[in-house]
Amino acid sequence: MAYFENVSKIQYEGPTSKNALAFKFYNPEEIIGDRTMEEWLRFGVAYWHTFTYDGTDPFGHGNMIRPWNHLKGMELAKARVEAAFEFFEKLNAPFFCFHDVDIAPEGETLRETNKNLDEIVDMIEDYMKTSKTKLLWNTANMFTHPRFVHGAATSCNADVFAFSAAKVKKGLEVAKRLGAENYVFWGGREGYESLLNTDMGLEQDNLARFFQMAVDYAKEIGFSGQFLIEPKPKEPTKHQYDFDVATGIAFLKKYDLDPYFKFNIEANHATLAGHTFEHELRVARINGMLGSVDANQGDPLLGWDTDEFPTDLYATTLAMYEIIKNGGLGKGGLNFDAKVRRGSFEPEDLFRAHIAGMDSFAVGLKVANKLIEDRVLDDFIANRYRSYNEGIGKDITQGKADFKVLEEHVLDMKEFKNESGRVEELRALVNQYLLTAF
Ligand code: XUL
Ligand code: CO
């Protein structure tokens, strides 16, 4: 049975196509630098936003028209799997991602939940035998159910800590079975509402204990996917412990966990933390910890985590700049942690939205690659820091200078020759590349 009968396989038709259900810029086979667009971009479909989300928001009921809306329970879960693999095939999506609760309904106990999960994972495993779509990552939802009211691994309730551990144990087993390339930890409710009732030290020690147990169990069962932490500063808690990449690195290093984790960076989480998307990517990259990306965008006028499909070409260009400089995303990918707007309720909007996101990142890839090939920013930056290539600068970078030597160097200096940073000129150059890359 076809769930998306009005849609056939999405094809690349080029920049002048007027067909809404065609790629204008994403041409999977096109070679950019040393690999294809498909290999660079490694797009993923988020199960929760695409097959589970019904349009509910704090002010209104679900309104999405979905061909599976009449079903319930396990029948609904099975229909969603069928629809998902039809969607992946038609979109030519190389990857997908899910939370445990997205794919199967929860039972009264974890034993019952796991039984439901096993049945659906069997089905997904069967589909994956013939589908080219692979699992980028899975994760455990440890924030929706009321038991997680005070958090999961940072809950004040040890039974909830245990329940969370058991959920991740199952998640790692599922990841291994389905050949997941990564396993994601998003902090959910790992944070606090008020310090008045919070033992922050214990909560963070427990979170580290939890991560260590996950590392140990993955090793025990032979799961070799990459572990990823997804920073977010707030929502749903007022303060989340994985605030941003820098905070995450400090946490991982304090507990000697840094060799086992990289970061899954979400654009809208970066802006919530008061950073740009490219800032978070850069911090992870220069620390060798850029793992994967949740590709979306926020709305600057709203400010919260709106999870929109990414269409801002300036942002996708600067993001792809970091990703190319990183040598690609390795096992990671660009997962569309993005939902169609509530007003975009037709099933076909799911395709329109993914096409918009994929085309936007394809443009970003092409423009960023050109900027790098032409060494536009590299040469400017190399020249800007040239004072470190000789004389006192070289002594500083080679560890040959100390405070006394440096004092001697400047004690009688009258003039400091600074040059313009020319940021406006560089922004205009990026614009020029954006407008002429195609
Ligand atoms: C929440 C969020 C999650 C994670 C996975 O803001 O981004 O969907 O990506 O739990
Ligand atoms: Co996310």
CSV table of C-alpha atoms and ligand atoms in Angstrom, one decimal:
chain,number,residue,atom,x,y,z
A,1,MET,CA,0.0,0.0,0.0
A,2,ALA,CA,1.2,3.5,-0.8
A,3,TYR,CA,0.9,6.1,1.9
A,4,PHE,CA,2.2,9.0,-0.2
A,5,GLU,CA,0.4,8.1,-3.4
A,6,ASN,CA,0.6,11.7,-4.8
A,7,VAL,CA,4.4,11.6,-4.7
A,8,SER,CA,6.8,9.7,-6.9
A,9,LYS,CA,10.5,9.4,-6.5
A,10,ILE,CA,12.0,12.9,-6.1
A,11,GLN,CA,14.5,13.6,-8.9
A,12,TYR,CA,17.2,16.2,-9.4
A,13,GLU,CA,15.9,18.6,-12.0
A,14,GLY,CA,18.4,21.5,-11.6
A,15,PRO,CA,18.1,25.2,-10.5
A,16,THR,CA,15.5,26.2,-13.1
A,17,SER,CA,13.0,23.5,-12.4
A,18,LYS,CA,9.5,24.7,-11.4
A,19,ASN,CA,8.5,21.3,-10.0
A,20,ALA,CA,8.0,21.7,-6.2
A,21,LEU,CA,8.6,18.0,-5.8
A,22,ALA,CA,12.1,17.9,-7.3
A,23,PHE,CA,15.6,18.8,-6.1
A,24,LYS,CA,16.9,22.0,-7.6
A,25,PHE,CA,20.4,21.9,-6.1
A,26,TYR,CA,20.8,18.5,-4.3
A,27,ASN,CA,22.3,16.3,-7.0
A,28,PRO,CA,23.5,13.2,-5.0
A,29,GLU,CA,26.1,12.1,-7.5
A,30,GLU,CA,27.6,15.5,-8.2
A,31,ILE,CA,31.3,15.6,-7.1
A,32,ILE,CA,32.3,18.4,-4.8
A,33,GLY,CA,36.0,18.3,-4.0
A,34,ASP,CA,36.9,14.7,-3.2
A,35,ARG,CA,33.5,13.1,-2.8
A,36,THR,CA,29.8,13.2,-3.9
A,37,MET,CA,27.2,15.5,-2.5
A,38,GLU,CA,25.5,12.4,-1.0
A,39,GLU,CA,28.7,11.4,0.8
A,40,TRP,CA,29.3,14.9,2.2
A,41,LEU,CA,25.8,15.6,3.3
A,42,ARG,CA,24.6,12.2,4.7
A,43,PHE,CA,21.0,13.4,5.2
A,44,GLY,CA,18.8,11.9,7.9
A,45,VAL,CA,15.0,11.9,8.4
A,46,ALA,CA,13.9,12.4,12.0
A,47,TYR,CA,11.2,9.8,12.7
A,48,TRP,CA,9.6,11.9,15.5
A,49,HIS,CA,9.0,15.0,13.5
A,50,THR,CA,8.0,13.3,10.3
A,51,PHE,CA,6.0,10.2,11.3
A,52,THR,CA,5.0,10.8,14.9
A,53,TYR,CA,4.4,14.6,15.3
A,54,ASP,CA,0.7,15.4,14.9
A,55,GLY,CA,0.9,19.2,15.0
A,56,THR,CA,0.0,19.6,18.7
A,57,ASP,CA,1.3,22.9,20.2
A,58,PRO,CA,0.7,24.5,23.6
A,59,PHE,CA,-2.4,26.2,22.2
A,60,GLY,CA,-4.0,23.6,20.0
A,61,HIS,CA,-4.7,20.0,19.1
A,62,GLY,CA,-3.0,17.9,16.5
A,63,ASN,CA,-4.0,18.9,13.0
A,64,MET,CA,-1.7,17.1,10.6
A,65,ILE,CA,-3.4,15.1,7.9
A,66,ARG,CA,-1.6,11.7,7.9
A,67,PRO,CA,-2.6,8.5,6.1
A,68,TRP,CA,-2.1,6.6,9.3
A,69,ASN,CA,-4.3,8.8,11.6
A,70,HIS,CA,-7.1,6.2,11.8
A,71,LEU,CA,-4.9,3.6,13.5
A,72,LYS,CA,-3.9,3.0,17.1
A,73,GLY,CA,-1.3,1.2,19.2
A,74,MET,CA,0.8,-1.4,17.4
A,75,GLU,CA,-1.2,-1.1,14.2
A,76,LEU,CA,-0.3,2.6,14.1
A,77,ALA,CA,3.4,1.8,14.9
A,78,LYS,CA,3.5,-0.7,12.0
A,79,ALA,CA,1.9,1.6,9.5
A,80,ARG,CA,4.4,4.3,10.4
A,81,VAL,CA,7.3,1.9,9.6
A,82,GLU,CA,5.7,1.1,6.2
A,83,ALA,CA,5.2,4.8,5.5
A,84,ALA,CA,8.7,5.6,6.7
A,85,PHE,CA,10.4,3.3,4.3
A,86,GLU,CA,8.2,4.5,1.4
A,87,PHE,CA,9.2,8.0,2.4
A,88,PHE,CA,12.9,7.2,2.6
A,89,GLU,CA,12.8,5.5,-0.8
A,90,LYS,CA,10.9,8.3,-2.5
A,91,LEU,CA,13.2,11.0,-1.0
A,92,ASN,CA,16.3,9.0,-1.6
A,93,ALA,CA,17.2,9.5,2.1
A,94,PRO,CA,20.5,7.8,3.1
A,95,PHE,CA,19.7,7.8,6.9
A,96,PHE,CA,17.0,8.0,9.5
A,97,CYS,CA,17.0,8.6,13.3
A,98,PHE,CA,14.5,7.7,16.1
A,99,HIS,CA,13.8,7.8,19.8
A,100,ASP,CA,12.6,4.5,21.3
A,101,VAL,CA,9.1,5.9,21.9
A,102,ASP,CA,8.7,7.2,18.4
A,103,ILE,CA,8.7,3.7,16.9
A,104,ALA,CA,6.6,1.7,19.4
A,105,PRO,CA,4.0,2.4,22.0
A,106,GLU,CA,5.0,2.1,25.7
A,107,GLY,CA,3.5,-0.6,27.9
A,108,GLU,CA,2.7,-0.6,31.6
A,109,THR,CA,6.2,-1.8,32.4
A,110,LEU,CA,9.6,-1.7,30.7
A,111,ARG,CA,9.2,-5.4,30.0
A,112,GLU,CA,6.0,-4.7,28.0
A,113,THR,CA,7.6,-1.7,26.3
A,114,ASN,CA,10.6,-3.7,25.3
A,115,LYS,CA,8.3,-6.4,23.8
A,116,ASN,CA,6.6,-3.8,21.6
A,117,LEU,CA,9.9,-2.4,20.7
A,118,ASP,CA,11.3,-5.8,19.7
A,119,GLU,CA,8.4,-6.4,17.4
A,120,ILE,CA,8.8,-3.1,15.6
A,121,VAL,CA,12.6,-3.4,15.5
A,122,ASP,CA,12.1,-6.8,13.8
A,123,MET,CA,10.0,-5.1,11.2
A,124,ILE,CA,12.5,-2.3,10.7
A,125,GLU,CA,15.4,-4.8,10.5
A,126,ASP,CA,13.5,-6.6,7.7
A,127,TYR,CA,12.9,-3.4,5.8
A,128,MET,CA,16.6,-2.5,6.2
A,129,LYS,CA,17.6,-5.7,4.4
A,130,THR,CA,16.4,-4.3,1.1
A,131,SER,CA,16.4,-0.6,1.7
A,132,LYS,CA,19.5,1.6,1.2
A,133,THR,CA,18.5,3.8,4.1
A,134,LYS,CA,20.6,3.2,7.2
A,135,LEU,CA,20.2,4.2,10.8
A,136,LEU,CA,22.3,7.3,11.6
A,137,TRP,CA,21.4,7.1,15.3
A,138,ASN,CA,18.8,6.2,17.8
A,139,THR,CA,18.3,7.5,21.3
A,140,ALA,CA,16.1,7.0,24.4
A,141,ASN,CA,13.3,9.4,25.2
A,142,MET,CA,13.8,10.2,28.9
A,143,PHE,CA,11.7,13.3,29.1
A,144,THR,CA,8.1,12.8,28.0
A,145,HIS,CA,6.8,10.4,30.6
A,146,PRO,CA,5.8,11.8,34.0
A,147,ARG,CA,8.4,9.6,35.7
A,148,PHE,CA,11.1,11.9,34.3
A,149,VAL,CA,9.7,15.0,36.0
A,150,HIS,CA,13.0,15.5,37.9
A,151,GLY,CA,15.2,14.3,35.1
A,152,ALA,CA,16.6,10.8,34.2
A,153,ALA,CA,20.3,10.2,35.0
A,154,THR,CA,20.2,13.4,37.2
A,155,SER,CA,16.9,12.6,38.9
A,156,CYS,CA,16.8,12.8,42.7
A,157,ASN,CA,15.0,9.4,42.5
A,158,ALA,CA,17.4,6.4,42.2
A,159,ASP,CA,14.6,4.2,40.7
A,160,VAL,CA,14.3,6.7,37.8
A,161,PHE,CA,18.1,6.6,37.4
A,162,ALA,CA,17.8,2.8,37.2
A,163,PHE,CA,14.9,2.9,34.8
A,164,SER,CA,16.8,5.3,32.5
A,165,ALA,CA,19.9,3.0,32.6
A,166,ALA,CA,17.7,0.1,31.5
A,167,LYS,CA,16.2,2.2,28.7
A,168,VAL,CA,19.6,3.1,27.4
A,169,LYS,CA,20.8,-0.5,27.7
A,170,LYS,CA,17.9,-1.5,25.5
A,171,GLY,CA,18.7,1.4,23.1
A,172,LEU,CA,22.3,0.2,22.7
A,173,GLU,CA,21.1,-3.3,21.9
A,174,VAL,CA,18.7,-1.9,19.3
A,175,ALA,CA,21.6,0.3,17.9
A,176,LYS,CA,23.8,-2.7,17.6
A,177,ARG,CA,21.1,-4.8,15.9
A,178,LEU,CA,20.2,-2.2,13.4
A,179,GLY,CA,23.8,-1.2,12.7
A,180,ALA,CA,23.4,2.4,14.0
A,181,GLU,CA,26.4,4.6,13.1
A,182,ASN,CA,26.0,6.6,16.3
A,183,TYR,CA,24.0,6.7,19.6
A,184,VAL,CA,22.8,10.1,20.8
A,185,PHE,CA,22.3,11.5,24.3
A,186,TRP,CA,20.2,14.6,24.5
A,187,GLY,CA,19.9,15.8,28.1
A,188,GLY,CA,16.1,16.2,28.0
A,189,ARG,CA,15.3,17.1,31.6
A,190,GLU,CA,18.9,16.7,32.8
A,191,GLY,CA,19.2,20.1,34.5
A,192,TYR,CA,17.4,22.0,37.1
A,193,GLU,CA,14.5,24.4,37.8
A,194,SER,CA,15.9,25.9,41.0
A,195,LEU,CA,19.1,25.6,42.9
A,196,LEU,CA,17.0,25.8,46.1
A,197,ASN,CA,16.2,22.1,45.8
A,198,THR,CA,19.1,20.8,43.8
A,199,ASP,CA,22.3,19.0,44.7
A,200,MET,CA,24.2,20.0,41.5
A,201,GLY,CA,27.4,18.2,42.5
A,202,LEU,CA,25.6,14.8,43.0
A,203,GLU,CA,23.5,15.2,39.8
A,204,GLN,CA,26.5,15.9,37.7
A,205,ASP,CA,28.5,13.0,39.3
A,206,ASN,CA,25.5,10.7,38.6
A,207,LEU,CA,25.3,11.9,35.0
A,208,ALA,CA,29.0,11.0,34.5
A,209,ARG,CA,28.4,7.6,36.2
A,210,PHE,CA,25.6,7.0,33.8
A,211,PHE,CA,27.7,7.9,30.7
A,212,GLN,CA,30.5,5.6,32.0
A,213,MET,CA,28.0,2.7,32.3
A,214,ALA,CA,26.9,3.3,28.8
A,215,VAL,CA,30.5,3.3,27.5
A,216,ASP,CA,31.1,0.0,29.4
A,217,TYR,CA,28.0,-1.6,28.1
A,218,ALA,CA,28.6,-0.7,24.5
A,219,LYS,CA,32.0,-2.3,24.8
A,220,GLU,CA,30.5,-5.4,26.4
A,221,ILE,CA,28.1,-6.0,23.6
A,222,GLY,CA,30.4,-4.9,20.9
A,223,PHE,CA,28.5,-1.8,19.7
A,224,SER,CA,31.0,0.3,17.8
A,225,GLY,CA,28.9,3.3,16.9
A,226,GLN,CA,30.0,6.8,18.0
A,227,PHE,CA,28.6,8.3,21.2
A,228,LEU,CA,27.2,11.8,20.8
A,229,ILE,CA,26.1,14.4,23.3
A,230,GLU,CA,23.6,17.0,22.0
A,231,PRO,CA,24.0,20.2,23.9
A,232,LYS,CA,21.0,22.5,24.6
A,233,PRO,CA,21.0,25.3,27.2
A,234,LYS,CA,17.3,25.3,28.2
A,235,GLU,CA,13.9,23.9,27.4
A,236,PRO,CA,12.3,22.0,29.0
A,237,THR,CA,14.4,22.8,32.1
A,238,LYS,CA,15.5,26.4,32.9
A,239,HIS,CA,19.1,25.3,32.9
A,240,GLN,CA,20.4,22.1,31.2
A,241,TYR,CA,23.8,20.7,32.2
A,242,ASP,CA,24.9,20.2,28.5
A,243,PHE,CA,24.5,23.9,28.0
A,244,ASP,CA,26.7,24.2,24.9
A,245,VAL,CA,29.7,22.5,23.4
A,246,ALA,CA,32.2,24.3,25.6
A,247,THR,CA,30.3,23.3,28.7
A,248,GLY,CA,30.0,19.7,27.4
A,249,ILE,CA,33.7,19.5,26.8
A,250,ALA,CA,34.5,20.7,30.3
A,251,PHE,CA,32.1,18.1,31.8
A,252,LEU,CA,33.5,15.3,29.7
A,253,LYS,CA,37.1,16.2,30.5
A,254,LYS,CA,36.5,16.5,34.3
A,255,TYR,CA,35.2,12.9,34.3
A,256,ASP,CA,37.7,11.5,31.8
A,257,LEU,CA,34.9,10.7,29.4
A,258,ASP,CA,36.2,12.9,26.5
A,259,PRO,CA,37.8,10.0,24.5
A,260,TYR,CA,34.4,8.3,24.1
A,261,PHE,CA,32.1,11.2,23.0
A,262,LYS,CA,31.7,13.7,20.2
A,263,PHE,CA,28.9,16.3,19.8
A,264,ASN,CA,25.7,16.3,17.9
A,265,ILE,CA,25.2,20.0,17.2
A,266,GLU,CA,21.8,21.4,16.6
A,267,ALA,CA,21.5,24.8,15.0
A,268,ASN,CA,18.5,25.9,17.0
A,269,HIS,CA,20.2,24.8,20.3
A,270,ALA,CA,23.2,26.9,19.4
A,271,THR,CA,21.1,30.0,19.0
A,272,LEU,CA,19.2,29.3,22.2
A,273,ALA,CA,22.6,29.3,23.9
A,274,GLY,CA,23.3,32.7,22.5
A,275,HIS,CA,25.8,31.4,19.9
A,276,THR,CA,25.7,31.1,16.2
A,277,PHE,CA,25.4,27.6,14.6
A,278,GLU,CA,28.9,28.0,13.1
A,279,HIS,CA,30.3,28.9,16.6
A,280,GLU,CA,29.2,25.6,18.1
A,281,LEU,CA,30.5,23.7,15.0
A,282,ARG,CA,33.9,25.5,15.3
A,283,VAL,CA,34.3,24.9,19.0
A,284,ALA,CA,33.6,21.2,18.4
A,285,ARG,CA,35.8,21.0,15.3
A,286,ILE,CA,38.9,22.6,16.9
A,287,ASN,CA,38.6,20.2,19.8
A,288,GLY,CA,38.3,17.2,17.4
A,289,MET,CA,34.8,16.5,18.7
A,290,LEU,CA,32.5,17.4,15.8
A,291,GLY,CA,30.4,14.3,15.4
A,292,SER,CA,27.1,15.0,13.8
A,293,VAL,CA,24.5,17.7,13.2
A,294,ASP,CA,20.8,18.3,13.8
A,295,ALA,CA,20.1,20.4,10.8
A,296,ASN,CA,17.3,22.9,11.5
A,297,GLN,CA,16.9,26.6,12.2
A,298,GLY,CA,15.2,28.7,14.8
A,299,ASP,CA,13.1,31.9,14.3
A,300,PRO,CA,15.0,34.9,15.6
A,301,LEU,CA,11.7,36.7,16.4
A,302,LEU,CA,10.4,33.9,18.6
A,303,GLY,CA,13.6,32.8,20.2
A,304,TRP,CA,12.6,29.3,21.4
A,305,ASP,CA,13.4,25.9,19.9
A,306,THR,CA,11.0,26.0,16.9
A,307,ASP,CA,12.9,23.3,14.9
A,308,GLU,CA,12.2,24.7,11.5
A,309,PHE,CA,13.6,23.2,8.3
A,310,PRO,CA,16.8,24.9,7.4
A,311,THR,CA,16.4,27.4,4.5
A,312,ASP,CA,18.9,30.1,5.5
A,313,LEU,CA,21.6,29.8,2.9
A,314,TYR,CA,24.1,32.0,4.8
A,315,ALA,CA,23.8,29.7,7.8
A,316,THR,CA,24.1,26.5,5.7
A,317,THR,CA,27.1,27.9,3.9
A,318,LEU,CA,28.9,28.7,7.2
A,319,ALA,CA,27.9,25.4,8.6
A,320,MET,CA,29.2,23.5,5.6
A,321,TYR,CA,32.4,25.5,5.8
A,322,GLU,CA,33.1,24.0,9.2
A,323,ILE,CA,32.0,20.5,8.1
A,324,ILE,CA,34.3,20.6,5.1
A,325,LYS,CA,37.2,21.9,7.2
A,326,ASN,CA,36.5,19.0,9.5
A,327,GLY,CA,37.0,16.6,6.6
A,328,GLY,CA,33.3,15.8,6.7
A,329,LEU,CA,31.2,14.3,9.5
A,330,GLY,CA,32.7,10.8,9.5
A,331,LYS,CA,30.0,8.5,11.0
A,332,GLY,CA,27.7,11.5,11.5
A,333,GLY,CA,25.3,13.2,9.2
A,334,LEU,CA,22.8,16.0,8.8
A,335,ASN,CA,19.7,14.9,10.6
A,336,PHE,CA,16.7,17.1,9.9
A,337,ASP,CA,15.6,17.6,13.5
A,338,ALA,CA,12.9,19.8,12.0
A,339,LYS,CA,9.1,19.8,11.8
A,340,VAL,CA,6.8,21.3,9.2
A,341,ARG,CA,5.0,24.4,10.5
A,342,ARG,CA,1.5,23.8,11.9
A,343,GLY,CA,0.0,25.4,8.9
A,344,SER,CA,1.8,22.9,6.6
A,345,PHE,CA,-0.5,20.0,7.4
A,346,GLU,CA,-0.7,18.1,4.1
A,347,PRO,CA,1.3,14.8,3.8
A,348,GLU,CA,3.1,16.2,0.8
A,349,ASP,CA,4.5,19.0,2.9
A,350,LEU,CA,6.8,16.4,4.5
A,351,PHE,CA,8.5,16.1,1.1
A,352,ARG,CA,8.4,19.8,0.3
A,353,ALA,CA,10.1,20.6,3.6
A,354,HIS,CA,12.8,17.9,3.3
A,355,ILE,CA,13.5,19.1,-0.3
A,356,ALA,CA,13.9,22.7,1.0
A,357,GLY,CA,16.3,21.5,3.6
A,358,MET,CA,18.3,19.3,1.3
A,359,ASP,CA,18.6,21.9,-1.4
A,360,SER,CA,19.7,24.5,1.2
A,361,PHE,CA,22.5,22.4,2.5
A,362,ALA,CA,23.5,21.5,-1.1
A,363,VAL,CA,23.9,25.2,-1.9
A,364,GLY,CA,25.8,25.6,1.4
A,365,LEU,CA,28.1,22.8,0.5
A,366,LYS,CA,28.9,24.1,-3.0
A,367,VAL,CA,29.5,27.7,-1.9
A,368,ALA,CA,31.6,26.7,1.1
A,369,ASN,CA,33.7,24.4,-1.0
A,370,LYS,CA,34.3,27.2,-3.5
A,371,LEU,CA,35.3,29.5,-0.7
A,372,ILE,CA,37.8,26.9,0.6
A,373,GLU,CA,39.1,26.0,-2.8
A,374,ASP,CA,39.8,29.7,-3.6
A,375,ARG,CA,41.4,30.1,-0.1
A,376,VAL,CA,39.3,33.2,0.4
A,377,LEU,CA,39.2,33.2,4.1
A,378,ASP,CA,42.3,31.0,4.7
A,379,ASP,CA,44.6,33.4,3.0
A,380,PHE,CA,43.0,36.4,4.7
A,381,ILE,CA,43.4,34.7,8.1
A,382,ALA,CA,46.9,33.5,7.5
A,383,ASN,CA,47.9,37.0,6.6
A,384,ARG,CA,46.1,38.4,9.6
A,385,TYR,CA,48.1,36.3,12.0
A,386,ARG,CA,51.5,36.5,10.2
A,387,SER,CA,53.2,38.2,13.1
A,388,TYR,CA,53.4,34.8,14.7
A,389,ASN,CA,55.5,33.4,11.9
A,390,GLU,CA,58.7,35.2,12.8
A,391,GLY,CA,60.4,37.1,15.5
A,392,ILE,CA,58.8,37.5,18.9
A,393,GLY,CA,55.5,35.9,17.5
A,394,LYS,CA,57.4,32.7,16.5
A,395,ASP,CA,59.1,32.7,20.0
A,396,ILE,CA,55.6,32.8,21.6
A,397,THR,CA,54.1,30.0,19.6
A,398,GLN,CA,57.3,27.8,20.0
A,399,GLY,CA,57.2,28.3,23.7
A,400,LYS,CA,60.5,30.2,23.7
A,401,ALA,CA,59.2,33.4,25.3
A,402,ASP,CA,58.4,34.2,28.9
A,403,PHE,CA,57.1,37.3,30.6
A,404,LYS,CA,60.6,38.8,31.0
A,405,VAL,CA,61.5,38.4,27.3
A,406,LEU,CA,58.1,39.8,26.3
A,407,GLU,CA,58.5,42.8,28.6
A,408,GLU,CA,61.9,43.5,27.1
A,409,HIS,CA,60.3,43.4,23.6
A,410,VAL,CA,57.7,46.0,24.3
A,411,LEU,CA,59.1,48.2,27.1
A,412,ASP,CA,60.2,51.0,24.8
A,413,MET,CA,57.8,50.3,22.0
A,414,LYS,CA,55.8,53.4,21.0
A,415,GLU,CA,53.7,52.2,18.0
A,416,PHE,CA,51.6,49.1,17.6
A,417,LYS,CA,50.8,48.5,13.9
A,418,ASN,CA,47.3,47.0,13.8
A,419,GLU,CA,45.5,46.5,10.6
A,420,SER,CA,41.8,46.5,9.7
A,421,GLY,CA,39.9,43.2,10.3
A,422,ARG,CA,37.8,44.1,7.2
A,423,VAL,CA,34.8,42.1,8.4
A,424,GLU,CA,32.4,43.9,6.0
A,425,GLU,CA,34.6,43.2,3.0
A,426,LEU,CA,34.6,39.5,4.0
A,427,ARG,CA,30.8,39.4,4.4
A,428,ALA,CA,30.4,40.9,1.0
A,429,LEU,CA,32.8,38.3,-0.4
A,430,VAL,CA,30.7,35.5,1.1
A,431,ASN,CA,27.7,37.1,-0.5
A,432,GLN,CA,29.5,37.3,-3.8
A,433,TYR,CA,30.3,33.6,-3.7
A,434,LEU,CA,26.7,32.8,-2.6
A,435,LEU,CA,25.3,34.6,-5.7
A,436,THR,CA,27.8,33.3,-8.2
A,437,ALA,CA,28.4,29.6,-7.2
A,438,PHE,CA,25.6,28.4,-9.6
B,1,XUL,C1,15.2,18.3,21.4
B,1,XUL,C2,16.0,17.6,20.5
B,1,XUL,C3,15.9,16.1,20.5
B,1,XUL,C4,17.1,15.4,20.2
B,1,XUL,C5,17.0,13.9,20.4
B,1,XUL,O1,15.4,19.7,21.4
B,1,XUL,O2,16.8,18.2,19.7
B,1,XUL,O3,14.9,15.8,19.5
B,1,XUL,O4,17.7,15.6,19.0
B,1,XUL,O5,16.5,13.6,21.6
B,2,CO,CO,18.0,17.5,18.2
